[in-house]
XYZ file of C-alpha atoms in Angstrom:
416
model
C -24.811 45.789 54.178
C -22.086 45.071 56.683
C -20.625 42.310 54.557
C -20.115 44.599 51.584
C -18.628 47.666 53.265
C -15.056 48.716 52.481
C -12.455 47.877 55.064
C -9.632 49.893 53.543
C -6.795 49.454 51.089
C -4.588 47.618 53.554
C -7.196 44.955 54.260
C -7.880 44.649 50.538
C -4.300 43.658 49.821
C -4.220 41.305 52.820
C -7.421 39.667 51.557
C -5.999 39.364 48.042
C -2.844 37.719 49.435
C -4.966 35.326 51.511
C -7.058 34.443 48.463
C -4.000 33.670 46.295
C -2.369 31.388 48.867
C -5.627 29.702 49.818
C -6.511 28.826 46.229
C -2.945 27.518 45.712
C -3.268 25.378 48.842
C -6.597 23.854 47.722
C -5.329 23.310 44.165
C -2.554 21.146 45.754
C -4.982 19.417 48.138
C -3.590 15.907 48.856
C -0.782 16.504 46.361
C 1.923 15.104 48.563
C 0.065 11.763 49.312
C -0.655 11.475 45.546
C 3.043 12.079 44.701
C 4.107 9.599 47.360
C 1.790 6.951 45.902
C 2.119 7.615 42.142
C 5.797 8.698 41.934
C 7.429 7.023 44.888
C 5.123 3.985 45.139
C 4.720 4.477 48.889
C 2.336 2.251 50.838
C -0.462 3.305 53.201
C 1.843 3.331 56.280
C 4.316 5.721 54.673
C 1.575 7.924 53.312
C -0.022 8.265 56.815
C 3.401 8.884 58.297
C 3.957 11.681 55.791
C 0.775 13.442 56.845
C 1.137 12.945 60.615
C 4.902 13.620 60.862
C 4.692 16.789 58.786
C 2.093 18.253 61.138
C 3.733 17.026 64.363
C 7.312 18.023 63.613
C 6.187 21.236 61.974
C 4.323 22.180 65.208
C 7.396 21.471 67.235
C 9.572 23.521 64.954
C 7.119 26.417 65.169
C 6.980 26.491 68.971
C 9.873 28.960 69.557
C 8.707 31.223 66.707
C 5.597 32.543 68.487
C 7.503 34.610 71.077
C 9.940 35.651 68.320
C 7.072 36.925 66.122
C 5.308 38.859 68.918
C 7.718 41.756 69.127
C 8.614 42.043 65.482
C 6.855 43.777 62.633
C 4.318 41.301 61.418
C 4.285 41.979 57.698
C 7.991 41.233 57.126
C 7.497 38.026 59.060
C 4.527 37.088 56.835
C 6.471 37.857 53.676
C 9.408 35.782 54.945
C 7.148 32.809 55.683
C 5.602 33.057 52.230
C 9.049 33.096 50.610
C 10.138 30.102 52.721
C 7.059 28.123 51.596
C 7.657 29.159 48.008
C 11.256 27.905 48.052
C 10.401 24.689 49.889
C 7.551 23.752 47.554
C 9.499 24.764 44.450
C 12.147 22.239 45.376
C 9.679 19.433 44.747
C 9.053 19.985 40.940
C 12.733 20.807 40.527
C 13.834 17.571 42.128
C 11.163 15.667 40.170
C 12.380 17.103 36.879
C 15.962 16.069 37.755
C 14.844 12.578 38.809
C 16.005 13.189 42.405
C 12.720 13.379 44.270
C 12.558 11.125 47.360
C 10.335 10.446 50.317
C 12.694 12.231 52.751
C 12.453 15.455 50.727
C 8.659 15.308 50.796
C 8.750 14.812 54.530
C 11.195 17.728 55.012
C 9.110 20.035 52.832
C 5.992 19.044 54.785
C 7.679 20.008 58.028
C 8.914 23.353 56.689
C 5.529 24.239 55.207
C 3.648 23.227 58.384
C 5.992 25.341 60.626
C 5.734 28.336 58.244
C 1.926 27.999 58.157
C 1.692 28.240 61.945
C 4.098 31.178 62.101
C 2.341 33.006 59.252
C -1.083 32.603 60.902
C 0.195 33.929 64.209
C 1.581 37.066 62.508
C -1.499 37.412 60.281
C -3.884 37.538 63.252
C -1.959 40.401 64.802
C -1.681 42.117 61.401
C -5.452 41.903 60.830
C -6.168 43.365 64.298
C -3.960 46.345 63.469
C -5.496 46.937 60.020
C -9.206 46.679 60.856
C -11.376 48.404 63.438
C -12.734 46.157 66.209
C -16.293 46.475 64.932
C -15.170 45.279 61.447
C -13.294 42.164 62.596
C -16.292 39.890 62.021
C -16.747 41.191 58.491
C -13.049 40.647 57.784
C -13.048 37.108 59.206
C -16.224 36.233 57.306
C -14.577 37.292 54.056
C -11.579 35.053 54.848
C -13.914 32.193 55.639
C -15.910 32.698 52.414
C -12.647 32.708 50.500
C -11.593 29.448 52.103
C -14.730 27.620 51.191
C -14.848 29.034 47.662
C -11.305 27.788 47.131
C -12.213 24.380 48.674
C -14.997 23.991 46.152
C -12.966 25.064 43.094
C -9.416 24.009 43.983
C -9.487 20.193 44.236
C -11.434 19.571 40.948
C -9.105 22.012 39.081
C -6.098 20.461 40.733
C -7.250 17.016 39.708
C -7.580 18.109 36.094
C -4.168 19.785 36.189
C -2.520 16.610 37.567
C -4.252 14.463 34.989
C -3.157 16.692 32.048
C 0.147 18.109 33.162
C 1.614 15.621 35.665
C 1.740 14.902 39.396
C 3.814 17.903 40.573
C 1.859 20.538 38.673
C -0.276 21.606 41.603
C 2.744 21.778 43.927
C 4.301 24.284 41.535
C 1.038 26.304 41.401
C 0.936 26.327 45.182
C 4.524 27.587 45.380
C 3.660 30.442 42.939
C 0.612 31.262 45.081
C 2.864 32.009 48.051
C 4.984 34.283 45.919
C 1.796 36.186 44.943
C 0.795 36.316 48.589
C 4.167 37.857 49.546
C 3.677 40.503 46.819
C 0.190 41.254 48.136
C 1.416 41.725 51.704
C 4.227 43.984 50.514
C 1.637 46.082 48.657
C -0.167 46.959 51.849
C 2.200 49.818 52.248
C 2.518 52.345 55.055
C 4.986 52.109 57.918
C 4.238 49.331 60.352
C 5.309 50.415 63.853
C 7.788 48.361 65.811
C 5.942 46.542 68.627
C 7.001 47.539 72.113
C 8.321 44.658 74.233
C 6.543 44.175 77.552
C 7.979 42.403 80.493
C 11.567 41.167 80.257
C 13.704 43.041 77.695
C 15.472 39.838 76.618
C 13.919 36.608 75.347
C 13.652 33.927 78.045
C 13.086 30.152 77.853
C 9.809 30.713 79.685
C 8.553 32.856 76.766
C 7.979 29.652 74.836
C 5.014 28.834 77.140
C 3.625 32.358 77.381
C 0.896 31.690 74.756
C -0.378 28.667 76.646
C -0.175 30.496 79.989
C -2.257 33.361 78.585
C -4.888 30.999 77.183
C -5.234 28.949 80.308
C -5.481 32.033 82.521
C -8.672 33.207 80.843
C -11.800 31.144 81.257
C -13.429 32.014 77.916
C -10.217 31.405 75.896
C -9.428 28.274 77.915
C -12.762 26.620 77.182
C -12.736 27.597 73.536
C -9.159 26.324 73.222
C -10.085 22.830 74.393
C -13.299 22.853 72.382
C -11.767 23.809 69.066
C -8.633 21.662 69.411
C -10.599 18.568 70.260
C -13.400 19.184 67.713
C -11.071 19.919 64.820
C -8.787 17.049 65.830
C -11.569 14.458 65.801
C -12.991 15.697 62.546
C -9.641 15.683 60.757
C -8.617 12.345 62.319
C -11.661 10.580 60.830
C -11.176 11.933 57.273
C -8.749 9.160 56.204
C -10.994 6.561 57.870
C -14.023 7.874 56.002
C -12.068 7.875 52.733
C -10.941 4.284 53.269
C -14.519 3.177 54.043
C -16.076 4.896 51.050
C -13.365 4.112 48.453
C -12.612 0.683 49.803
C -15.328 -1.310 51.569
C -18.301 0.565 50.029
C -16.910 0.797 46.518
C -17.553 4.444 45.750
C -15.659 5.778 42.779
C -13.090 8.578 43.353
C -15.289 11.021 41.439
C -18.226 10.231 43.779
C -15.997 10.870 46.773
C -14.845 14.202 45.293
C -18.404 15.163 44.382
C -19.588 14.498 47.873
C -17.075 16.802 49.545
C -17.075 19.420 46.801
C -20.825 19.773 47.130
C -20.673 19.785 50.953
C -18.126 22.663 50.915
C -20.832 24.895 49.495
C -22.263 24.716 53.022
C -19.190 26.518 54.323
C -19.624 29.264 51.798
C -23.260 29.593 52.845
C -22.437 29.554 56.559
C -19.730 32.250 56.223
C -22.204 34.518 54.413
C -24.777 34.020 57.185
C -22.398 34.664 60.037
C -22.600 38.464 59.982
C -26.415 38.769 59.610
C -26.918 36.155 62.365
C -24.630 38.028 64.790
C -26.413 41.277 63.972
C -29.761 39.697 64.839
C -28.894 37.386 67.726
C -25.563 38.603 69.127
C -22.051 37.200 68.878
C -22.158 34.932 71.934
C -25.461 33.251 71.099
C -24.435 32.557 67.494
C -21.045 31.116 68.543
C -22.555 28.838 71.143
C -25.376 27.663 68.840
C -23.115 27.062 65.842
C -20.454 25.435 68.049
C -23.057 23.034 69.417
C -24.673 22.213 66.070
C -21.349 21.447 64.337
C -20.780 18.618 66.820
C -24.067 16.876 66.088
C -23.464 15.571 62.540
C -20.490 13.253 62.415
C -22.010 10.268 64.273
C -24.295 9.602 61.277
C -21.235 8.776 59.093
C -20.977 5.374 60.871
C -24.197 4.373 59.066
C -23.182 4.953 55.443
C -24.350 2.343 52.993
C -23.319 1.675 49.376
C -25.026 3.352 46.465
C -26.859 6.616 45.980
C -28.536 6.673 49.423
C -25.134 6.369 51.101
C -23.672 9.137 48.888
C -26.586 11.424 49.706
C -26.144 10.741 53.420
C -22.462 11.737 53.208
C -23.382 14.903 51.323
C -26.114 15.840 53.813
C -23.933 15.154 56.883
C -20.909 16.987 55.569
C -22.993 19.885 54.260
C -24.564 20.398 57.671
C -21.228 20.064 59.497
C -19.402 22.439 57.188
C -22.270 24.992 57.132
C -22.242 25.162 60.941
C -18.461 25.454 60.873
C -18.749 28.219 58.255
C -20.860 30.193 60.764
C -18.767 29.294 63.793
C -15.225 29.886 62.496
C -15.403 33.654 61.723
C -17.410 34.347 64.879
C -14.963 32.372 66.936
C -11.946 34.032 65.329
C -13.364 37.452 66.028
C -14.282 36.511 69.619
C -10.758 35.223 70.197
C -9.060 38.308 68.805
C -11.271 40.596 70.826
C -10.332 38.790 74.043
C -6.608 38.746 73.399
C -4.478 41.717 74.327
C -2.533 43.265 71.448
C 0.862 42.238 72.816
C -0.210 38.637 73.217
C -1.840 37.940 69.844
C 1.043 36.288 68.036
C 2.024 34.052 70.982
C -1.589 33.060 71.639
C -2.384 32.190 68.036
C 0.936 30.307 67.720
C 0.229 28.241 70.804
C -3.276 27.543 69.510
C -2.045 26.405 66.092
C 0.803 24.326 67.502
C -1.575 22.468 69.745
C -4.089 21.970 67.053
C -1.575 20.577 64.629
C -0.060 18.268 67.210
C -3.499 17.059 68.247
C -4.600 16.368 64.659
C -1.405 14.442 64.058
C -1.787 12.341 67.206
C -5.531 11.607 66.766
C -5.002 10.775 63.071
C -2.521 8.112 64.030
C -4.711 6.868 66.896
C -7.838 6.617 64.760
C -5.950 4.784 62.049
C -4.988 2.147 64.634
C -8.626 2.056 65.936
C -10.031 1.604 62.440
C -7.533 -1.161 61.752
C -8.384 -2.988 64.977
C -12.142 -2.467 65.209
C -13.154 -1.414 61.708
C -13.829 1.992 60.163
C -17.461 2.176 61.236
C -16.531 1.739 64.903
C -13.819 4.378 64.593
C -16.321 6.853 63.022
C -18.920 6.070 65.723
C -16.450 6.595 68.556
C -15.389 9.939 67.144
C -19.036 10.939 66.661
C -19.845 10.188 70.268
C -16.806 12.162 71.526
C -17.764 15.068 69.321
C -21.200 15.182 70.920
C -19.450 16.007 74.219
C -17.348 18.937 72.865
C -20.088 21.624 73.242
C -19.603 21.236 77.025
C -16.263 22.996 76.487
C -17.764 26.120 74.949
C -17.694 29.348 77.069
C -21.213 29.050 78.387
C -20.380 31.096 81.496
C -18.749 34.026 79.737
C -21.954 36.074 79.659
C -20.823 39.617 78.934
C -19.352 40.989 75.723
C -16.031 42.182 77.118
C -12.652 40.586 77.066
C -11.271 39.380 80.456
C -8.530 41.996 80.487
C -11.106 44.700 79.760
C -13.162 43.542 82.760
C -10.060 43.681 84.886
C -9.370 47.287 83.795
C -13.004 48.247 84.444
C -12.769 46.786 87.969
C -9.620 48.664 88.722
C -10.942 51.924 87.453
C -14.089 51.533 89.534
């Protein structure tokens, strides 16, 4: 089977590193808001500010790092970002133990981690493309996606137990250690990574900061996918706090019911990621991406109709399971499609620009939807997001009908 074939020692270590850091991240899921509430007695406004500001400022800090990463060896950059995240996160339990932990430190650590995440992902995409053959990219991305959803099922419950037994900063310490393990895994890949050759100007220019966005917007398929994924992900993430407030507040669901609903639904992501490869083999990459990208937009509107009790809980589980299953199919196919259509000397800048925009959009929409929920009620906010999500499939690359990247078509035209 394609999903079980070996992709080489280098990919094995990269996958192990990804697994370690992903499990650590999900163990510490919502750790900072919990610390802000339990330890620092922060109110809802400060907790929301912590989430939004960390993403927004982190994205701004990461902006100049995309061009910097492009023409450097990717694995040292990845190791450096892991070590930065390790040190930043480790400062939280250290400060807590000394009685010095404050809100400003949590905010600063959030910014550092967000910027490092974006930079790491930009380098990791280029690293993956160099380690794996083009025909194996979907298998590799499906394994990453399966790992993500497995960690999302296991991590939050284990993290909740750890916090209950060992204290509020336990999962932050575990997350810090996970990045240290990730750095060790990347170092273990071995071999000599060639120094990328700089194209264009020999010295960095201010205009290089915008190169990733210029590249995306110049290609129709990437441009449409860019707007689709940024808007879709932004709307889904922006409504998460609204849904939590509705379920845990107005509807009276217990925290364990809320956790059960989303833990169960995350099994859909694991199922979807396992189905992505076989579906592409049978129907083709483009058809699967368009179908999954359309279907994942059709679920969220139903969340506006949640009612108390078991029927409401089952509705949440069904809606989130369907949404996450479709995302589990879409994400690895989309990631493979994007890498295949990005030239090798543009990967880091393209992925960095994509992540920066996504983080900034999530931060902005989260704040906006919080205001909308406060003014018109959570059900109205969920309904508005659901309607907007129904329009996002229009931004999929319906007109990109062949299987080649835009730059490959250009080369073919020139050679003809």
